[in-house]
Short mmCIF file of C-alpha atoms in Angstrom, two decimals:
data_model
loop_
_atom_site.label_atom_id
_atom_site.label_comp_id
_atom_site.label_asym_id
_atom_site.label_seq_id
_atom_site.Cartn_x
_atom_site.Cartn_y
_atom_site.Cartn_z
CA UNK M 1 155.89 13.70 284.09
CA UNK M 2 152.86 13.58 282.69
CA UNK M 3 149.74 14.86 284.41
CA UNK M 4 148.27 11.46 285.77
CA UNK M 5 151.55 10.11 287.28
CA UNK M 6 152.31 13.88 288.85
CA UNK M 7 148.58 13.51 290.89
CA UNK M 8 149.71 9.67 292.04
CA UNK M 9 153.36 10.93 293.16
CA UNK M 10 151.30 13.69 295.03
CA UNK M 11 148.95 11.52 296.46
CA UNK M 12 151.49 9.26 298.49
CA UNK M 13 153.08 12.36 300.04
CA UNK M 14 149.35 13.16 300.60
CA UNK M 15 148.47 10.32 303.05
CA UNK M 16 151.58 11.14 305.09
CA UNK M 17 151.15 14.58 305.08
CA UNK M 18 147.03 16.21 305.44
CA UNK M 19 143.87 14.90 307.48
CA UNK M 20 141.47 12.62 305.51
CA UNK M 21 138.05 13.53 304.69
CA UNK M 22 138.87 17.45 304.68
CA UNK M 23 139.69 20.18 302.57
CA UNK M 24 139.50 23.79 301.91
CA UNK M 25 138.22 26.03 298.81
CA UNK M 26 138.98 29.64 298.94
CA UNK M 27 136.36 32.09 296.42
CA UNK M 28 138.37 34.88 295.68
CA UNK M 29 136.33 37.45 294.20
CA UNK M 30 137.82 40.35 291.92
CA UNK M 31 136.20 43.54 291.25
CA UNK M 32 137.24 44.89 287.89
CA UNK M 33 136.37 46.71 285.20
CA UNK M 34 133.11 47.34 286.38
CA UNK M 35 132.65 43.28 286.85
CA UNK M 36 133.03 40.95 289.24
CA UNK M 37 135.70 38.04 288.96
CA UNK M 38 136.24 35.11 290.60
CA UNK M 39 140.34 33.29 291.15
CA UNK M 40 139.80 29.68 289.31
CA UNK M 41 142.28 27.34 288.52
CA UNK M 42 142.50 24.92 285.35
CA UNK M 43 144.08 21.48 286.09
CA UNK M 44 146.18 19.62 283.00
CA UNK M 45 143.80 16.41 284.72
CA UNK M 46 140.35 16.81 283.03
CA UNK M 47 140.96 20.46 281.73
CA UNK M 48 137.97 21.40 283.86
CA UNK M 49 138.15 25.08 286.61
CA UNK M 50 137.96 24.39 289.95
CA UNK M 51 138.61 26.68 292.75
CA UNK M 52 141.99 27.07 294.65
CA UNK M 53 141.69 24.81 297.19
CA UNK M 54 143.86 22.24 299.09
CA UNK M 55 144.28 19.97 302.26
CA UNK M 56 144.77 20.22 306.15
CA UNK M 57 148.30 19.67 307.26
CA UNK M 58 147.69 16.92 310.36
CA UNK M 59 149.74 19.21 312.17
CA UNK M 60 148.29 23.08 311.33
CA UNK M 61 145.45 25.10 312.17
CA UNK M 62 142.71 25.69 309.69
CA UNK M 63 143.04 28.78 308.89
CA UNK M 64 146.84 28.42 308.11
CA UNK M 65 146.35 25.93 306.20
CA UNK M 66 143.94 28.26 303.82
CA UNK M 67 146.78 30.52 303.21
CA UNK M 68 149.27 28.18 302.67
CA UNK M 69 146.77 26.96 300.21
CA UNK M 70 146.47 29.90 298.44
CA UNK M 71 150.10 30.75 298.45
CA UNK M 72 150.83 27.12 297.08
CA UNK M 73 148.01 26.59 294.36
CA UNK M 74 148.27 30.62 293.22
CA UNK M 75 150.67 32.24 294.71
CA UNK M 76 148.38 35.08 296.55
CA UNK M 77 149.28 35.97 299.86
CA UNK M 78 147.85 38.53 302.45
CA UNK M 79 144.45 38.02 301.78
CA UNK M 80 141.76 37.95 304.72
CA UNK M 81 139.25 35.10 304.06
CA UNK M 82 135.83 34.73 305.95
CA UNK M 83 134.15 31.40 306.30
CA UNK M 84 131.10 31.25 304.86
CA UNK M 85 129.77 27.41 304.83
CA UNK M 86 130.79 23.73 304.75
CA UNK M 87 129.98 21.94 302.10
CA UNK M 88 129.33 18.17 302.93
CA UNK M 89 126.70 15.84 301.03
CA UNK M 90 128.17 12.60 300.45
CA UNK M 91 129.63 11.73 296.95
CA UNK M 92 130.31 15.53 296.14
CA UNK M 93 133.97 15.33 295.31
CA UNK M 94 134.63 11.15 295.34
CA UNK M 95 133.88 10.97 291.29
CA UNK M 96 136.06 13.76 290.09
CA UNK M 97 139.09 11.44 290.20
CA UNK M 98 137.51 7.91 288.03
CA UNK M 99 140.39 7.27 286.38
CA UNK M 100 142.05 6.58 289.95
CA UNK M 101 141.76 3.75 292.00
CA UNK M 102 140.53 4.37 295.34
CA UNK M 103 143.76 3.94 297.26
CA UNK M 104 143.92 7.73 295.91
CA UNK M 105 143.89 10.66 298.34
CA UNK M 106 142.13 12.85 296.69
CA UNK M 107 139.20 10.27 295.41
CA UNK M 108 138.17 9.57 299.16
CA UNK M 109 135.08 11.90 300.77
CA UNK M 110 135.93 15.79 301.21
CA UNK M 111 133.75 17.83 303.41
CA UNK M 112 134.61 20.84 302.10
CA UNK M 113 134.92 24.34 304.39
CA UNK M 114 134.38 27.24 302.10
CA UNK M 115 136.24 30.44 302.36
CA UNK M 116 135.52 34.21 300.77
CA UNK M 117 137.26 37.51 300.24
CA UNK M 118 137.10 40.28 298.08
CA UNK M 119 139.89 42.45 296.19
CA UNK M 120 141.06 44.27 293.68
CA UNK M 121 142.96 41.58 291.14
CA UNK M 122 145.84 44.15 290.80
CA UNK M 123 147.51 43.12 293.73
CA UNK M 124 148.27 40.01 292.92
CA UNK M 125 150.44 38.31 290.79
CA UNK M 126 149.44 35.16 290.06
CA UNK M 127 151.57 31.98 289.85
CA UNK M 128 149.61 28.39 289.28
CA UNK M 129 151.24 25.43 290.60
CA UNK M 130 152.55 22.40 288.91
CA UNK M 131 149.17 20.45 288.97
CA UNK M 132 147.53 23.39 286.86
CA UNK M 133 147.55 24.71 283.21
CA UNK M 134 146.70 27.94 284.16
CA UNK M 135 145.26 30.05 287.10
CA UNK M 136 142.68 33.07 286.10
CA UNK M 137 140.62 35.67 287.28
CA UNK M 138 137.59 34.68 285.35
CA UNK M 139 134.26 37.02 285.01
CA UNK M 140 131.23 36.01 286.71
CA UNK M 141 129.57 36.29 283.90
CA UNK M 142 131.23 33.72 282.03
CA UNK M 143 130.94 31.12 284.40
CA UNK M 144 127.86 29.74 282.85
CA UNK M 145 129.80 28.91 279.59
CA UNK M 146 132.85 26.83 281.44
CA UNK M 147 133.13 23.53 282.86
CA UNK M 148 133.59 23.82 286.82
CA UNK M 149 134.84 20.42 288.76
CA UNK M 150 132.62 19.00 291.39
CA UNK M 151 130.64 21.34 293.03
CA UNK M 152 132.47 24.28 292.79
CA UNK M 153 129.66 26.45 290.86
CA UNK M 154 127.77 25.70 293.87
CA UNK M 155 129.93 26.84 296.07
CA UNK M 156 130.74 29.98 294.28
CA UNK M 157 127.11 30.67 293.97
CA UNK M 158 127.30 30.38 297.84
CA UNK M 159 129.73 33.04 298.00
CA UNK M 160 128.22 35.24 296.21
CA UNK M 161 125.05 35.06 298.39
CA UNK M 162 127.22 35.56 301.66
CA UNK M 163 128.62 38.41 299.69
CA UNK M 164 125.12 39.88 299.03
CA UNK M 165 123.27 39.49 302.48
CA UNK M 166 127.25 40.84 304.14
CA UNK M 167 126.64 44.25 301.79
CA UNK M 168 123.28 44.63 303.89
CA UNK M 169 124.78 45.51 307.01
CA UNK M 170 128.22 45.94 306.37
CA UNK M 171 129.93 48.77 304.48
CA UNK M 172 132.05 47.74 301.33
CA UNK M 173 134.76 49.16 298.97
CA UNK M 174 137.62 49.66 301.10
CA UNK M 175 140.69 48.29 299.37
CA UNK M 176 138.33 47.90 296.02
CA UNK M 177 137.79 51.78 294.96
CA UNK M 178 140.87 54.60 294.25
CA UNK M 179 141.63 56.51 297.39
CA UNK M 180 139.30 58.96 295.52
CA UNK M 181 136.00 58.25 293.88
CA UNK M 182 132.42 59.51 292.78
CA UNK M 183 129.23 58.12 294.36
CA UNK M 184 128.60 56.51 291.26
CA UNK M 185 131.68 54.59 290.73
CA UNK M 186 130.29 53.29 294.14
CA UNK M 187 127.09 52.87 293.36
CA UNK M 188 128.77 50.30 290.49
CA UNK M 189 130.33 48.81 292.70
CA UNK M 190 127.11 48.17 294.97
CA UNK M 191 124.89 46.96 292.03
CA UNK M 192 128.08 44.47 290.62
CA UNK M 193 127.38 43.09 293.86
CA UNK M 194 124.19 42.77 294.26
CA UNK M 195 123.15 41.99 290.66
CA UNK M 196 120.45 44.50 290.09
CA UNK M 197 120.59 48.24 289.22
CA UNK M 198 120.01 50.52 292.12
CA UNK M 199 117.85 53.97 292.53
CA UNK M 200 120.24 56.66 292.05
CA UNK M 201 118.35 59.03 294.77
CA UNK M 202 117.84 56.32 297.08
CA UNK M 203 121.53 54.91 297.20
CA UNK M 204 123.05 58.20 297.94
CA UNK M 205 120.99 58.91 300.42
CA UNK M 206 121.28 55.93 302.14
CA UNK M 207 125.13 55.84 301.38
CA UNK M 208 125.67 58.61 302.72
CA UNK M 209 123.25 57.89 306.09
CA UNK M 210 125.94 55.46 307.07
CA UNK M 211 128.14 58.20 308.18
CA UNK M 212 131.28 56.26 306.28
CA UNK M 213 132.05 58.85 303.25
CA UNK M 214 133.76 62.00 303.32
CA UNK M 215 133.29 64.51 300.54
CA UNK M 216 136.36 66.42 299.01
CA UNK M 217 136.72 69.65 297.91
CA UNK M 218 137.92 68.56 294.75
CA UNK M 219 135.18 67.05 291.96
CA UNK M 220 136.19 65.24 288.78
CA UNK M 221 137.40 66.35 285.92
CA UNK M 222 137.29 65.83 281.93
CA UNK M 223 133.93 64.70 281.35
CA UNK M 224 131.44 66.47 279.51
CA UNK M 225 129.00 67.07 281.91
CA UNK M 226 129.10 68.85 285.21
CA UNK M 227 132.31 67.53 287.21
CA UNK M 228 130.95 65.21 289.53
CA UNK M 229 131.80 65.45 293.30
CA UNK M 230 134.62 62.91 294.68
CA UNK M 231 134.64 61.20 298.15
CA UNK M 232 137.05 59.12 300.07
CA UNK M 233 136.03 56.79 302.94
CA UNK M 234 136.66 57.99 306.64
CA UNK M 235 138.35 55.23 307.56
CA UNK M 236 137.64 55.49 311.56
CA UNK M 237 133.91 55.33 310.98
CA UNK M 238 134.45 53.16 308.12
CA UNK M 239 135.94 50.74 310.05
CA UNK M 240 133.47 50.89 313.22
CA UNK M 241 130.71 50.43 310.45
CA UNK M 242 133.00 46.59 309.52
CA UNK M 243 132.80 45.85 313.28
CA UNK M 244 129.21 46.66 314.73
CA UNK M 245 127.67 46.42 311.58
CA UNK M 246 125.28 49.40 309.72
CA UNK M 247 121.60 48.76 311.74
CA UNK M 248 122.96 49.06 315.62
CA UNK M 249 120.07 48.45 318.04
CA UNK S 1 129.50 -1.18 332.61
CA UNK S 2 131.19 2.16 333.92
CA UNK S 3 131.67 5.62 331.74
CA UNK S 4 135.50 4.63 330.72
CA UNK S 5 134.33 1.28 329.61
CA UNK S 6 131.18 2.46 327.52
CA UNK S 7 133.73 5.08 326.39
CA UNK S 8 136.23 2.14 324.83
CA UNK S 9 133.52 -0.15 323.61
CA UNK S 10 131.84 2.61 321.34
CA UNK S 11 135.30 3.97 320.02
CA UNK S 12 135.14 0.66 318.45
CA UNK S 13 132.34 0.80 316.74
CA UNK S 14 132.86 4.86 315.89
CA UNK S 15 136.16 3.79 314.20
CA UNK S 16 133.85 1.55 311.40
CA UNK S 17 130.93 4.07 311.49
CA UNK S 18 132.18 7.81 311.05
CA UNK S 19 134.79 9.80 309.36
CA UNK S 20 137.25 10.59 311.22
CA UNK S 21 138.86 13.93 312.14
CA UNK S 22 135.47 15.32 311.46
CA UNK S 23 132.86 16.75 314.34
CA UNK S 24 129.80 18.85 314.29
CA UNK S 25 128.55 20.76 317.35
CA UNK S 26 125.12 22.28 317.65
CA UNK S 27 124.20 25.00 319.87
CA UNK S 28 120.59 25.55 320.69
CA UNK S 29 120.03 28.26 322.91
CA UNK S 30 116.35 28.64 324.48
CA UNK S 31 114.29 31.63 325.07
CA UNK S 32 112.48 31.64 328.60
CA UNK S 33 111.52 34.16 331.72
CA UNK S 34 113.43 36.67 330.04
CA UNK S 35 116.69 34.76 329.44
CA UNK S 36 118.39 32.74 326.87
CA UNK S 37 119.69 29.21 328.05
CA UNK S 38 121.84 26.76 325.76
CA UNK S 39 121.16 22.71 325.42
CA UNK S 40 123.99 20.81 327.03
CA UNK S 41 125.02 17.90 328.07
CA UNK S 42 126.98 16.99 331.06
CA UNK S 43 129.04 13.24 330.68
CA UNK S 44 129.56 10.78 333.10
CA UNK S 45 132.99 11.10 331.95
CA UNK S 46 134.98 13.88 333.54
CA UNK S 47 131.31 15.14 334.71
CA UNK S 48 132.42 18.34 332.83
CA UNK S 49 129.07 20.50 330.54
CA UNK S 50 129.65 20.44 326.75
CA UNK S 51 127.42 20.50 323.17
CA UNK S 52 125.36 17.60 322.92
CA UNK S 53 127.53 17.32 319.79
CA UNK S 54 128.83 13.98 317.86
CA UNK S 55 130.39 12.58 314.29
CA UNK S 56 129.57 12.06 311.05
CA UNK S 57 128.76 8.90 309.50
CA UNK S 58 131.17 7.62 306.10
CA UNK S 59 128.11 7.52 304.28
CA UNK S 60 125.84 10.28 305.34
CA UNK S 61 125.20 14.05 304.20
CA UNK S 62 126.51 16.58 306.77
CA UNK S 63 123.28 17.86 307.64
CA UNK S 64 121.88 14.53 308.13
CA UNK S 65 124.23 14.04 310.43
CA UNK S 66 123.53 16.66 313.04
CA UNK S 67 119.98 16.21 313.07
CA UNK S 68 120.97 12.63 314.03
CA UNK S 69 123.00 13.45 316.40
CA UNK S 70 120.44 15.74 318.14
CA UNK S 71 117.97 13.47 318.24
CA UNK S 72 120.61 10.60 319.66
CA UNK S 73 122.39 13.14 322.00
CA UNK S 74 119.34 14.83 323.70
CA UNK S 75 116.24 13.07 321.77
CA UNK S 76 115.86 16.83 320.09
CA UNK S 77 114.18 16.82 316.85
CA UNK S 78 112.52 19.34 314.08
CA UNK S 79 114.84 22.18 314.40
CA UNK S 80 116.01 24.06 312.05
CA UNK S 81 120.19 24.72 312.23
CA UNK S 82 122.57 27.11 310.58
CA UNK S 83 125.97 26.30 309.96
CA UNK S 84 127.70 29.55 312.14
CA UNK S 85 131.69 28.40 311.63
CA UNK S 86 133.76 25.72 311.78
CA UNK S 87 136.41 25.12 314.81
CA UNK S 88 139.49 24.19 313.33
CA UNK S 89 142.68 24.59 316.10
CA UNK S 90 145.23 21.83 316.16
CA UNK S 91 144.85 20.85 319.90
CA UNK S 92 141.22 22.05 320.16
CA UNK S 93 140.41 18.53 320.95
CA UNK S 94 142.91 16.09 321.55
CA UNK S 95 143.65 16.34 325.15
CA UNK S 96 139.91 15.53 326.38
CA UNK S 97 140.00 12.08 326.73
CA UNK S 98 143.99 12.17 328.37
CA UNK S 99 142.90 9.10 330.24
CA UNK S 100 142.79 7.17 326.88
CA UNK S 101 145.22 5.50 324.74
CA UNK S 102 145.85 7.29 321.36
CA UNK S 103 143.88 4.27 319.95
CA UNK S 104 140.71 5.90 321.27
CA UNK S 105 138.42 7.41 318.31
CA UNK S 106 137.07 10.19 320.36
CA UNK S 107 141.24 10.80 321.16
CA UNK S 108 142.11 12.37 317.72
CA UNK S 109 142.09 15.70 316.51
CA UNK S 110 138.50 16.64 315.39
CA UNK S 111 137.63 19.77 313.25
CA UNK S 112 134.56 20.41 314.28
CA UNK S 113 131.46 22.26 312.61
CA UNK S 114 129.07 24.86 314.31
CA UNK S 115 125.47 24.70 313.75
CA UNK S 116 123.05 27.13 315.65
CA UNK S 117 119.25 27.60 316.62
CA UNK S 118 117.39 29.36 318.70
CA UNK S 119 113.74 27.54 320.11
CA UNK S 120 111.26 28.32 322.47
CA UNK S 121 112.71 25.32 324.98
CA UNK S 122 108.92 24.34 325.79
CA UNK S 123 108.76 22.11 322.49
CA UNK S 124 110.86 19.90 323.40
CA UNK S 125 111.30 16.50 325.73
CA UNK S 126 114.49 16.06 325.89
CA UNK S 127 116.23 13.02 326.68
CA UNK S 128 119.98 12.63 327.76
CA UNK S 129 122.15 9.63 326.07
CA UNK S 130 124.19 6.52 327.70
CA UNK S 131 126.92 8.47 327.97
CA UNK S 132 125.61 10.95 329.78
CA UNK S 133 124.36 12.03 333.51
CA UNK S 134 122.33 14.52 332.53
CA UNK S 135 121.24 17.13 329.69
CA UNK S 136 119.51 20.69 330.14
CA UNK S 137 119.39 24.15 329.26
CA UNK S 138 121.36 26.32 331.18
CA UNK S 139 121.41 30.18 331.42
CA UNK S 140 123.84 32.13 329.35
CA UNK S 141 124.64 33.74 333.20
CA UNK S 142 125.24 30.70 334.45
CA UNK S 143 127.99 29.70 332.27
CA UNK S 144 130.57 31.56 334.29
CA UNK S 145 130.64 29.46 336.60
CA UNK S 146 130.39 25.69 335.39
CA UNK S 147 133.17 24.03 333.63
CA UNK S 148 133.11 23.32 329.90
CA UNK S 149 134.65 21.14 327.90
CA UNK S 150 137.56 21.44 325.30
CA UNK S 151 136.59 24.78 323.39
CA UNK S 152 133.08 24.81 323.85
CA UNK S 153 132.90 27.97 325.51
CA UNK S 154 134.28 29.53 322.58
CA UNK S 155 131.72 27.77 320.20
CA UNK S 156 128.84 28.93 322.75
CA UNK S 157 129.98 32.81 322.25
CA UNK S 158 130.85 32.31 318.70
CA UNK S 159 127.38 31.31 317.87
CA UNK S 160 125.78 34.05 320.21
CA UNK S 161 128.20 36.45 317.96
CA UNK S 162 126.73 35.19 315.12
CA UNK S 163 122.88 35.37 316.60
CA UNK S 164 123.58 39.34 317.73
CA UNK S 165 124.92 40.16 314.10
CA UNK S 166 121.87 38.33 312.54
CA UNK S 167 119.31 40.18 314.47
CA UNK S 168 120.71 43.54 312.71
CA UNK S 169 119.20 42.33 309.36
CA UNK S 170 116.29 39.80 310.11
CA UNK S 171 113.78 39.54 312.12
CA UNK S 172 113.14 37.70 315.21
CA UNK S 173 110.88 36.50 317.51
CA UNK S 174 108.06 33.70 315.60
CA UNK S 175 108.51 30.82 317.12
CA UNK S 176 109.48 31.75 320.26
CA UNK S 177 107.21 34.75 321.72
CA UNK S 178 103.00 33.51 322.02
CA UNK S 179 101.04 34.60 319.30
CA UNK S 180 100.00 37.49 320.88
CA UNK S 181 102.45 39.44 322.24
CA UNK S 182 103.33 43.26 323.25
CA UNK S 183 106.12 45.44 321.82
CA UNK S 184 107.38 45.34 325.20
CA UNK S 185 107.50 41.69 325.53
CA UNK S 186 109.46 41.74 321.82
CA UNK S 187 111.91 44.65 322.88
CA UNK S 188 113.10 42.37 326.17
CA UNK S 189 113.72 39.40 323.68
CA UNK S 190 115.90 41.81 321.48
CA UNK S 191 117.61 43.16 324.68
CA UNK S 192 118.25 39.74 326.14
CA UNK S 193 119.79 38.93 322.58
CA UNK S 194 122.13 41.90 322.15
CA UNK S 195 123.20 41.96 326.25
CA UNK S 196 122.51 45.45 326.62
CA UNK S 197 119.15 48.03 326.89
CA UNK S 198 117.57 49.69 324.45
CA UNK S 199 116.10 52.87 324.10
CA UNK S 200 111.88 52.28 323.86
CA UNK S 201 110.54 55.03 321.77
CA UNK S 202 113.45 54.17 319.16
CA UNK S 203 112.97 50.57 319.50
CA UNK S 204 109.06 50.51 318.77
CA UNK S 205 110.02 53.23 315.67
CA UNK S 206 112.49 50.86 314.61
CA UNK S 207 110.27 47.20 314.86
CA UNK S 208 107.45 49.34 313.34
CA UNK S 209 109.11 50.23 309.76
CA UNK S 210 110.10 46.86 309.73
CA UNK S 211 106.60 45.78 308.28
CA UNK S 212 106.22 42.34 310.08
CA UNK S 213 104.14 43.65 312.64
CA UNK S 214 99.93 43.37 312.60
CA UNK S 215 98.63 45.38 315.36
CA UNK S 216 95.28 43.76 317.16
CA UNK S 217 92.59 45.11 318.48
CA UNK S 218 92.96 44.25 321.56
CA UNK S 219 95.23 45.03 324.90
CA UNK S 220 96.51 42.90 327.46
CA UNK S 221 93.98 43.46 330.67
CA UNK S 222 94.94 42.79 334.08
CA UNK S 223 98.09 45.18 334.94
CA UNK S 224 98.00 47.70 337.12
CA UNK S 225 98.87 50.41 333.96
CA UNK S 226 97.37 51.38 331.11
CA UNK S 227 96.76 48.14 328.93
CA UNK S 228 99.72 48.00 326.58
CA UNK S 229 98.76 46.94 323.26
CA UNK S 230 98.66 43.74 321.55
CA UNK S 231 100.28 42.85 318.57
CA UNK S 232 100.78 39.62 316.32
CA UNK S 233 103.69 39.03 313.17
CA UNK S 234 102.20 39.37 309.49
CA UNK S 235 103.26 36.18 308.42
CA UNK S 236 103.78 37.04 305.01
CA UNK S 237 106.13 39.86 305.73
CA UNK S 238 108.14 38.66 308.19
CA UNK S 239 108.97 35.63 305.81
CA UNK S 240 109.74 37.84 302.93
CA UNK S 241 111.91 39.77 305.53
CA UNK S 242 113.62 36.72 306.37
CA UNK S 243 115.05 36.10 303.09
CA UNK S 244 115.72 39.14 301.78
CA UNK S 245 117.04 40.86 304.99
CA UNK S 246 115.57 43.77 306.36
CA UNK S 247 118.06 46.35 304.67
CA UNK S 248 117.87 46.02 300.92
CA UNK S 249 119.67 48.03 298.67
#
């Protein structure tokens, strides 16, 4: 079937099956390699990315329906997404689908709900669905050289600023680092983030002001220079650090 | 015409005029004698409190359509919302209006959008629609004891969630203390904010290395004590503190 008659099959279930007028994009953001990544999908329709997003069963709550999204479109499962905006001007998504007549489903309005997480792309294997050509973890820094559908580069921009203001007063790098690392693999990870390099005195002192890293007796070995020292995050205070955030009153 | 009627005669319109499925709900709270209050609205309908919220129009930008809805709700206007989350339970809704028929607009399930602000409640006049007896602000203490609709109490300490976790990384207060004000005027606004006391000697250290504050050269005369000094916000710095946060890397 080719890729046209596979969207119109699709969109008759559609109208039976999700809520009008609403959808869901997940930003899945991988940290590798020193770089961050973001999940995109490439659709055989148009050959443009777009993110991994989907509909709202009539019947299910919102935030299954994100999973079941993600489980669908790219087969990742057992991620833990945090809303971070809805995306709603008028006439964002209704063009993407010209070459349909509008008794489509997906050529009607979307207000869009935005979803992020972060991990490390190793955990997943990824699986695109039938719609798709492919589904990649694709480098941030590459984004500006592909074609992204509708207003997806906006909402991944979006992300990334959630991302960014969260790393103010929230610890990170749980799940992303090895179980044992150097302050400077996190201090990588910090300035990946936040898109700038960071003061090497400054960021271990404050760092290590937030009470979340314990240092090992053990420091790295191989390099040339003097073996630096390893940590591992205390997970207890780690965790309290998630919940009531890094600047209590 | 009674409430039911009014009810049945604008579901007629609503079903040419808005999106379905789609709702947004704004929560303003107020700052005044030392408490915070939230903007509702109680119906002539069911005479239960809830957000003087509403729906969004087929051909109108989400944001556009909450400041409408403000101003048509409780003739509020020139604020300034953030999206806080987005309310998305199958069944959240749908049981309201029970003495309907299923044909009712208002009767089907709504996701509905959270917008928040927080305003000095002097600036505005407000003015409650047809549908509704009356609209006010009503203490955050008080809301034990009325009765709120669908899941508007969990919207009200959603967005008072989001308001406590915001305070840990920008600043406060302009806007909504006078222009001259003492530190411990500011502290009970933070206290009042976060639910809980605060330490004063840590509290002024902290507010100080913020950088938003201008201290005047003058006190506040007439107490009993020692005149406690005055202070005023730098402008400049507490706007530059807005946007980047007050934690930067």
């Amino acid at each position: 079937m080719d890729s046209k008659d596979l969207i119109l099959q699709r969109s008759e279930e559609a109208k039976q099956k999700y809520l009008p007028h609403l959808s869901a994009d997940p930003v899945i953001f991988g940290f590798d390699q020193n770089e961050l990544k973001v999940l995109l999908l490439k659709m055989n329709y148009r050959k443009q990315w777009l993110l991994p997003g989907g509909y709202v069963q009539k019947d299910e709550d919102l935030e299954d329906a994100v999973a079941r999204i993600l489980k669908n479109r790219v087969g990742v499962t057992d991620v833990y997404l945090e809303q971070f905006g809805v995306f709603g001007k008028k006439n964002r998504s209704e063009f993407y689908f010209e070459d349909f007549d509008e008794t489509l489903f997906n050529k009607q309005r979307f207000v869009t709900i935005g979803y992020y997480a972060l991990y490390n792309p190793d955990r997943f294997s990824l699986v695109a669905d039938e719609l798709s050509e492919t589904c990649e973890w694709v480098y941030l820094s590459r984004l500006p050289d592909i074609e992204l559908a509708m207003d997806h580069r906006e909402i991944i921009n979006q992300a990334l600023l959630t991302l960014r203001e969260k790393i103010s007063y929230k610890p990170i790098g749980y799940n992303l680092l090895p179980e044992k690392f150097t302050l400077s693999e996190l201090q990588k990870l910090y300035e990946v983030i936040l898109g700038k390099t960071l003061n090497r005195g400054n960021f271990y002192r404050k760092i290590k002001n937030m009470g979340i890293l314990t240092k090992l007796d053990e420091s790295r070995r191989g390099g040339a220079h003097k073996a630096p020292d390893l940590y591992s995050f205390n997970e207890e205070n780690y965790l309290k650090a998630l919940e009531n955030g890094l600047n209590n009153w």
